[in-house]
Amino acid sequence: KKRIIMFVVAATCISGAVTAKKVAPKLTFDAGKGLSGELTMPQGQQLKYTAYTKLYFVTQVEDSTYQYLNIFVPEGATQSSPIFMRTYVGGYMASEAGYPQAGDATGRALQEGYVVVIPGSRGRNSTVKRGKKTVYTGRAPKALLDLKAAVRYLRYFDKEISGDAEKIITDGTSAGGAMSALLGATGNNPAYEKYLVEMGAAPVRDDVFASVCFCPITDLEHADMAYEWLYGNTSSRQALANITAKQISAELSALFPVYVNSLTLHKPDGTPLTADNYLAYIKQLLIESAQFAKDAGADIPDSIGFRFSNEAGWMPPLNGGVMPSLPTKGNKMPAIQKKQVGEYITDLDMSKYLNYVSDVTALKGVPAFDSYMVGGAAASGENGEFGDASGSNANFTVFAASKTGKAIAENVKENVRLLNPMNFIGDDRSTVAQHWYIRHGARDRDTAFSVPINLAMKLQNAGKDVNFKLPWNRPHSGDYALNELFEWLNRLVK
Ligand code: DHB
């Protein structure tokens, strides 16, 4: 009896497979299949929308839990409304397509009349069962490929879906901020094409209009050196009992100047940004951030290194004292002429400030990203991100390779390259987004300040419209100061 049942099951499977082969799967969107929904905002306002959910954005679905998107069309949206695409990727992990949230940028986007899109994407932890085998489906660069396929889907069905696919704004935080930066930097780049074809992504462009990046954890292969260069002299690093860790920190730190000089960046005033003036530039950005907050009523303590204009001998400077760093449309400078003695921040002791940042939230270990002891418990999430479908961990930096004596495999090198937006800005095969909104909190220590600064500078040097700040007192977080974000966006799209 058992045998007969097994035969029937097997026969059904085979015939199922045959039918699936005959009918090539197609991407679909049915405008008649929307469902009404509602989101209650914090002030009680009820936002009505039409939801289109579980729209698969590739024809060759490998992981049906993640490879689809949800669309939310607010009342009053038209074909020319902007599209706000929010990825909830965090920690380079998989992210399931969800619903708009009253407390974040998706709720606000709906309220502003934007069409909201929430795509799912595979990630370093997503798996499927193939027979008895567990297969990891989302190691680098799969999350990005899914998100690019989502952009293509929106453009493929642009006429059918409300909103304008030429006004796609991407938004994400942390690893999601990195994904948003990648979507902005890698538009239409042929390096991703063969993978997208294999997946059955729509055969259309995948560039976007604007990229919103909160604390992007990116430029991973240079993040360790940047981290030790910035934090290597802090008390907690100097107090490391582990001599090897201390030594590694110093070795990594020594690599940063060569890297940052190789970027040949320029500050907004046109002068070169180099290893020699880099710390002074970070200081300038932090002073501006604190000054802006102070003007808005924040209490900036001198215990964390700030000096004020009430110190003996201080004279109000003729030009107002505070040098603008990135004078873009969105960066409002304080009304400096009106200030009284005592209201200017005149200096910042960087050593004190960096100790403060590393005291409020303990620093990451050494190295912060590419643990070269990947076999052990010390493997980082990033080691997993660059591992393979068997669930392995992999090193991804030249430094780690020098320590292990094992070269980085060519395919890993290529995945690392494909996951770094820095490689695609200034590449004329990329259509880089024209507009960028980049934020990294002034007390965020998940990656060094130089990571978002280099990203912002490279974009600005490439002629892009960049709105960049290190917002005062912000830890590692995203979707804050939404008035500021949507004032900036509305000027661009409305
Ligand atoms: C995230 C945070 C990290 O510190 C990191 O290394 C990678 C990702 C995150 O919050 O997404």
XYZ file of C-alpha atoms and ligand atoms in Angstrom:
505
model
C 0.000 0.000 0.000
C 2.813 2.345 0.990
C 4.529 1.729 -2.332
C 1.440 2.681 -4.310
C 1.071 5.957 -2.454
C 4.713 6.775 -3.040
C 4.284 6.007 -6.728
C 1.305 8.342 -6.999
C 3.178 11.148 -5.194
C 6.213 10.704 -7.446
C 4.077 10.685 -10.586
C 2.284 13.865 -9.496
C 5.604 15.588 -8.826
C 6.966 14.629 -12.219
C 3.852 15.741 -14.076
C 3.864 18.967 -12.023
C 7.441 19.640 -13.044
C 6.598 19.000 -16.692
C 3.698 21.473 -16.669
C 5.833 24.086 -14.911
C 8.425 23.749 -17.646
C 5.913 24.126 -20.453
C 4.387 27.349 -19.153
C 7.175 29.873 -18.674
C 6.419 31.875 -15.536
C 5.636 35.532 -16.077
C 5.714 38.596 -13.902
C 2.205 39.770 -13.188
C 0.379 42.741 -11.745
C -3.396 43.009 -11.606
C -4.657 46.504 -10.808
C -8.053 44.987 -9.950
C -6.634 42.979 -7.054
C -6.105 45.786 -4.574
C -7.447 45.514 -1.038
C -8.479 48.461 1.092
C -6.482 49.111 4.200
C -5.956 51.774 6.802
C -3.107 53.101 8.901
C -3.729 55.114 12.058
C -1.105 57.787 12.559
C 0.125 58.823 16.030
C -2.133 61.920 16.050
C -5.135 59.734 15.212
C -5.352 60.545 11.516
C -6.580 57.568 9.506
C -4.788 57.029 6.229
C -6.694 54.942 3.705
C -4.768 53.010 1.112
C -5.147 50.275 -1.479
C -2.731 47.404 -0.923
C -1.318 45.082 -3.572
C 0.568 42.359 -1.804
C 2.757 39.358 -2.511
C 3.863 40.499 -5.944
C 6.791 38.309 -6.959
C 9.447 40.433 -8.646
C 11.340 37.600 -10.334
C 10.087 34.677 -12.406
C 12.677 32.195 -11.107
C 11.704 32.413 -7.447
C 14.294 30.693 -5.288
C 12.974 31.743 -1.890
C 9.221 32.372 -1.869
C 9.309 33.847 1.658
C 11.211 36.917 0.537
C 11.224 37.568 -3.195
C 8.095 39.672 -3.452
C 7.019 43.207 -2.693
C 3.953 44.973 -1.311
C 2.558 48.211 -2.708
C 0.420 50.742 -0.819
C -1.368 53.417 -2.790
C -2.748 56.233 -0.628
C -6.033 57.930 -1.478
C -5.440 60.655 -4.016
C -2.243 59.193 -5.472
C -1.858 59.503 -9.236
C 0.414 58.194 -11.967
C 2.835 61.027 -11.215
C 3.095 60.517 -7.438
C 6.568 59.711 -6.122
C 7.295 56.150 -5.011
C 8.898 55.608 -1.606
C 10.606 52.218 -1.436
C 11.612 51.298 2.093
C 13.807 48.273 2.729
C 13.753 46.854 6.241
C 17.023 44.983 5.793
C 18.998 44.996 9.057
C 22.212 43.217 9.921
C 22.513 41.999 6.323
C 19.715 39.584 7.160
C 16.675 38.578 5.157
C 13.686 40.887 5.322
C 10.076 39.948 4.625
C 7.845 42.398 2.764
C 5.686 44.120 5.360
C 3.170 46.897 5.878
C 3.607 50.660 6.392
C 4.325 51.757 9.957
C 2.778 54.809 11.592
C 6.010 55.698 13.380
C 8.500 55.593 10.517
C 9.075 57.060 7.080
C 6.563 54.728 5.397
C 3.609 56.137 7.354
C 4.812 59.644 6.727
C 5.282 58.919 3.016
C 1.681 57.698 2.765
C 0.515 60.817 4.574
C 2.439 62.929 2.057
C 0.697 61.108 -0.796
C 3.623 58.963 -1.892
C 3.059 55.426 -3.127
C 4.822 53.192 -0.602
C 6.619 50.014 -1.637
C 8.002 47.509 0.850
C 10.062 44.803 -0.841
C 11.279 41.640 0.787
C 14.791 40.419 0.123
C 16.888 37.378 0.870
C 19.722 37.813 3.347
C 22.663 36.099 4.956
C 20.402 34.004 7.210
C 17.685 32.950 4.744
C 17.495 29.276 3.832
C 15.380 26.832 1.879
C 15.282 23.058 2.026
C 16.308 21.224 -1.115
C 15.667 17.591 -0.377
C 17.491 17.046 2.862
C 19.898 19.889 2.279
C 19.607 23.338 3.820
C 20.640 25.930 1.258
C 21.502 29.517 2.186
C 19.752 31.655 -0.379
C 20.828 35.179 0.431
C 24.556 35.655 0.722
C 26.097 38.715 -0.984
C 25.030 40.176 -3.321
C 21.579 38.498 -3.268
C 19.773 41.087 -1.122
C 20.825 43.817 -3.512
C 19.801 41.719 -6.520
C 16.332 41.241 -5.032
C 15.987 44.951 -4.385
C 17.144 45.797 -7.905
C 14.598 43.300 -9.232
C 11.947 45.085 -7.143
C 12.879 48.418 -8.762
C 12.659 46.788 -12.185
C 9.228 45.355 -11.385
C 7.943 48.843 -10.533
C 9.295 50.206 -13.802
C 8.027 47.215 -15.838
C 4.478 47.827 -14.600
C 4.802 51.604 -14.350
C 1.689 52.203 -16.468
C -0.410 49.815 -14.382
C 0.837 50.788 -10.917
C 0.057 54.211 -9.415
C 3.103 56.432 -9.019
C 5.971 57.378 -11.298
C 8.817 54.860 -11.633
C 11.099 57.756 -12.614
C 10.612 59.127 -9.094
C 11.625 56.135 -6.997
C 13.156 57.086 -3.663
C 14.883 54.305 -1.727
C 15.227 54.358 2.056
C 16.919 52.091 4.585
C 18.847 52.036 7.840
C 22.218 50.480 8.641
C 22.670 47.420 6.390
C 19.440 48.705 4.813
C 21.129 52.107 4.450
C 23.909 50.299 2.637
C 21.311 48.679 0.368
C 19.735 52.055 -0.318
C 23.189 53.473 -1.166
C 23.833 50.525 -3.479
C 20.504 50.997 -5.240
C 21.432 54.641 -5.731
C 24.973 53.966 -6.923
C 24.650 50.868 -9.106
C 21.711 51.731 -11.382
C 21.847 49.733 -14.654
C 25.441 48.683 -14.059
C 26.187 45.661 -16.285
C 28.069 43.938 -13.433
C 24.719 42.737 -12.035
C 23.022 41.949 -15.320
C 23.742 38.247 -15.673
C 22.444 37.542 -12.165
C 19.279 39.551 -12.756
C 18.658 37.727 -16.028
C 19.124 34.374 -14.298
C 16.634 35.354 -11.610
C 14.056 36.391 -14.175
C 13.999 40.044 -13.183
C 12.130 42.352 -15.567
C 14.262 43.408 -18.543
C 14.132 47.143 -17.797
C 16.322 49.799 -16.120
C 16.933 49.709 -12.362
C 18.272 53.216 -11.649
C 16.479 55.300 -9.015
C 15.765 58.986 -8.522
C 16.938 59.506 -4.942
C 18.601 57.518 -2.202
C 17.992 58.042 1.510
C 20.648 56.347 3.629
C 20.529 56.271 7.424
C 23.814 55.141 8.997
C 24.874 53.018 6.033
C 27.128 50.152 7.137
C 29.078 49.995 3.932
C 32.552 50.047 2.332
C 33.002 46.884 4.389
C 36.467 46.029 3.099
C 37.818 49.340 4.444
C 35.643 49.635 7.534
C 38.074 47.908 9.911
C 40.982 50.235 9.166
C 38.712 53.271 9.383
C 37.420 52.086 12.753
C 40.835 51.577 14.325
C 42.177 54.837 12.852
C 39.307 56.685 14.539
C 38.975 54.776 17.800
C 42.382 53.120 18.243
C 43.584 55.764 20.705
C 40.475 55.759 22.892
C 40.785 54.642 26.509
C 38.916 51.388 25.935
C 41.190 50.390 23.063
C 44.320 51.388 24.953
C 43.095 49.420 27.965
C 42.765 46.200 25.950
C 44.380 43.433 27.967
C 44.852 41.395 24.829
C 48.192 42.449 23.347
C 47.388 40.861 19.981
C 44.164 42.852 19.686
C 46.062 46.052 20.539
C 48.673 45.238 17.923
C 46.037 44.461 15.273
C 44.262 47.720 16.031
C 47.513 49.615 15.411
C 48.245 47.708 12.195
C 44.755 48.352 10.826
C 44.869 52.020 11.781
C 48.094 52.448 9.816
C 46.322 51.302 6.640
C 43.658 54.007 6.667
C 45.727 57.008 5.468
C 46.811 55.208 2.293
C 43.217 54.219 1.568
C 41.673 57.610 2.207
C 44.348 59.376 0.149
C 43.725 56.961 -2.723
C 40.159 58.272 -2.964
C 41.424 61.783 -3.923
C 38.361 63.410 -2.389
C 37.720 67.121 -2.160
C 35.865 69.022 0.521
C 32.939 71.174 -0.598
C 35.240 74.211 -0.620
C 37.359 72.454 -3.246
C 40.387 71.727 -1.055
C 41.656 68.136 -0.903
C 40.380 65.879 1.879
C 43.382 63.839 2.952
C 44.556 61.738 5.869
C 46.338 64.838 7.209
C 43.228 66.993 7.523
C 40.637 64.245 7.931
C 40.298 64.400 11.717
C 39.968 68.187 11.540
C 37.187 67.749 9.017
C 35.301 65.286 11.234
C 35.717 67.807 14.046
C 34.281 70.575 11.881
C 31.234 68.447 11.008
C 30.680 67.570 14.673
C 30.963 71.203 15.769
C 28.427 72.200 13.125
C 26.117 69.425 14.279
C 26.370 70.456 17.923
C 26.051 74.163 17.064
C 22.879 73.485 15.102
C 21.429 71.542 18.048
C 22.532 74.210 20.516
C 20.807 76.894 18.447
C 17.660 74.775 18.667
C 17.934 74.653 22.451
C 20.014 71.531 23.151
C 22.395 71.501 26.071
C 25.880 70.740 24.774
C 28.071 69.731 27.707
C 31.697 70.872 27.859
C 32.555 67.618 29.646
C 32.633 65.807 26.293
C 35.183 68.160 24.786
C 33.356 71.248 23.493
C 34.743 74.736 24.059
C 32.565 77.828 23.965
C 32.949 81.459 23.053
C 32.774 82.622 26.667
C 36.319 81.486 27.270
C 38.875 84.207 28.023
C 40.190 85.969 24.954
C 37.466 84.835 22.579
C 36.342 87.395 19.966
C 33.344 86.975 17.635
C 34.769 86.189 14.191
C 33.771 88.504 11.361
C 32.422 85.716 9.183
C 30.252 84.255 11.900
C 32.682 81.613 12.996
C 31.066 78.453 11.752
C 32.296 77.259 8.375
C 29.629 75.559 6.289
C 30.697 72.038 5.411
C 28.163 70.904 2.877
C 26.130 73.918 1.808
C 23.435 72.045 -0.071
C 19.812 73.040 -0.337
C 18.771 71.051 2.704
C 21.549 72.072 5.077
C 20.298 75.176 6.805
C 23.020 77.149 8.503
C 22.242 78.712 11.879
C 21.483 82.424 12.023
C 24.965 83.157 13.255
C 24.841 86.961 13.254
C 22.359 86.952 16.118
C 24.513 85.037 18.549
C 25.748 86.383 21.827
C 29.046 85.679 23.510
C 28.885 82.150 24.922
C 26.671 80.793 22.196
C 29.382 79.821 19.767
C 31.113 76.497 19.915
C 34.721 77.363 19.209
C 36.499 74.048 19.470
C 36.196 70.350 20.195
C 38.732 68.110 21.891
C 38.419 65.095 19.576
C 40.138 62.745 21.950
C 37.560 63.533 24.656
C 34.722 63.293 22.190
C 35.765 59.912 20.806
C 36.112 58.574 24.339
C 32.596 59.813 25.038
C 31.204 58.064 21.933
C 32.931 54.820 22.840
C 31.701 55.067 26.434
C 27.993 55.581 25.650
C 28.011 52.420 23.533
C 30.972 50.088 23.854
C 33.109 49.816 20.744
C 32.994 46.760 18.519
C 35.783 44.210 18.860
C 39.054 44.182 16.933
C 38.714 43.904 13.969
C 35.222 45.381 13.954
C 33.976 43.716 10.754
C 36.215 41.060 9.244
C 37.078 38.654 12.006
C 39.896 36.553 10.683
C 39.003 33.854 13.176
C 35.946 33.084 11.079
C 35.810 29.449 12.052
C 35.257 30.283 15.683
C 32.580 32.048 17.625
C 34.158 35.375 16.658
C 32.720 35.342 13.128
C 30.849 38.546 12.376
C 27.609 38.975 10.466
C 29.692 40.325 7.609
C 31.733 37.104 7.544
C 28.428 35.297 7.018
C 27.322 37.777 4.368
C 30.319 36.821 2.240
C 30.021 33.101 2.959
C 28.425 30.683 0.518
C 25.202 28.728 0.073
C 26.377 26.039 2.485
C 26.254 28.581 5.304
C 30.008 29.101 5.568
C 31.723 32.272 6.814
C 34.359 34.009 4.714
C 37.031 36.636 5.112
C 36.783 39.572 2.775
C 39.663 41.938 3.503
C 43.260 41.982 2.311
C 44.260 42.416 5.943
C 42.506 39.255 7.145
C 43.997 37.322 4.239
C 47.462 38.487 5.276
C 46.805 37.165 8.768
C 45.329 33.818 7.786
C 47.753 33.276 4.914
C 44.746 32.270 2.771
C 43.953 34.347 -0.298
C 40.425 35.659 -0.708
C 38.691 33.538 -3.361
C 37.991 35.306 -6.646
C 34.219 34.913 -6.341
C 34.295 36.408 -2.836
C 36.362 39.336 -4.145
C 33.750 39.924 -6.803
C 30.899 39.748 -4.269
C 32.726 42.266 -2.077
C 33.124 44.556 -5.069
C 29.438 44.234 -5.986
C 28.410 45.140 -2.437
C 30.325 48.418 -2.208
C 28.656 51.546 -3.608
C 32.036 53.334 -3.582
C 33.064 51.197 -6.577
C 30.175 52.362 -8.734
C 30.152 56.114 -8.181
C 32.091 57.628 -11.056
C 31.780 54.422 -13.107
C 30.199 55.666 -16.331
C 28.317 52.377 -16.740
C 26.265 53.244 -13.636
C 23.319 55.592 -13.638
C 23.896 57.087 -10.188
C 20.895 58.659 -8.434
C 20.938 62.444 -8.700
C 19.785 63.110 -5.114
C 21.190 61.795 -1.837
C 20.177 62.215 1.779
C 22.773 60.670 4.086
C 22.691 60.685 7.879
C 24.991 59.120 10.455
C 24.369 59.969 14.118
C 27.018 61.964 15.973
C 27.243 59.196 18.560
C 26.807 56.208 16.246
C 29.791 53.904 16.624
C 28.608 50.991 14.489
C 31.027 52.151 11.828
C 33.571 54.994 11.641
C 32.433 58.520 10.681
C 34.678 58.314 7.626
C 32.444 55.661 6.021
C 29.432 57.946 5.431
C 31.713 60.977 4.958
C 33.642 59.304 2.127
C 30.384 58.199 0.531
C 28.935 61.725 0.714
C 32.146 63.314 -0.579
C 32.575 60.913 -3.461
C 29.000 61.578 -4.538
C 29.357 65.311 -4.184
C 32.648 65.279 -6.078
C 30.811 63.380 -8.844
C 28.361 66.284 -9.117
C 25.444 64.756 -7.207
C 23.057 66.676 -4.967
C 24.067 65.531 -1.467
C 22.396 66.433 1.798
C 24.663 65.080 4.515
C 24.849 65.515 8.284
C 26.082 63.874 11.447
C 22.927 64.681 13.465
C 23.568 65.643 17.039
C 23.254 62.999 19.757
C 21.863 60.347 17.412
C 22.842 56.738 18.042
C 22.718 54.024 15.376
C 19.162 54.513 14.088
C 17.069 55.650 11.141
C 13.888 57.307 9.869
C 14.185 60.230 12.319
C 13.685 63.976 11.771
C 10.999 63.148 9.227
C 9.945 66.794 8.810
C 13.433 67.584 7.582
C 13.526 64.537 5.293
C 10.134 65.169 3.721
C 10.718 68.911 3.284
C 13.792 67.939 1.282
C 11.945 65.221 -0.682
C 8.876 67.342 -1.371
C 11.024 70.064 -2.899
C 12.431 67.470 -5.296
C 9.295 65.621 -6.317
C 6.281 67.888 -5.958
C 24.020 46.500 11.167
C 24.759 46.959 12.228
C 26.098 46.675 12.288
O 26.866 47.118 13.300
C 26.694 45.907 11.283
O 28.008 45.623 11.376
C 25.944 45.468 10.201
C 24.605 45.770 10.144
C 22.562 46.817 11.107
O 22.013 47.316 12.110
O 21.933 46.593 10.063
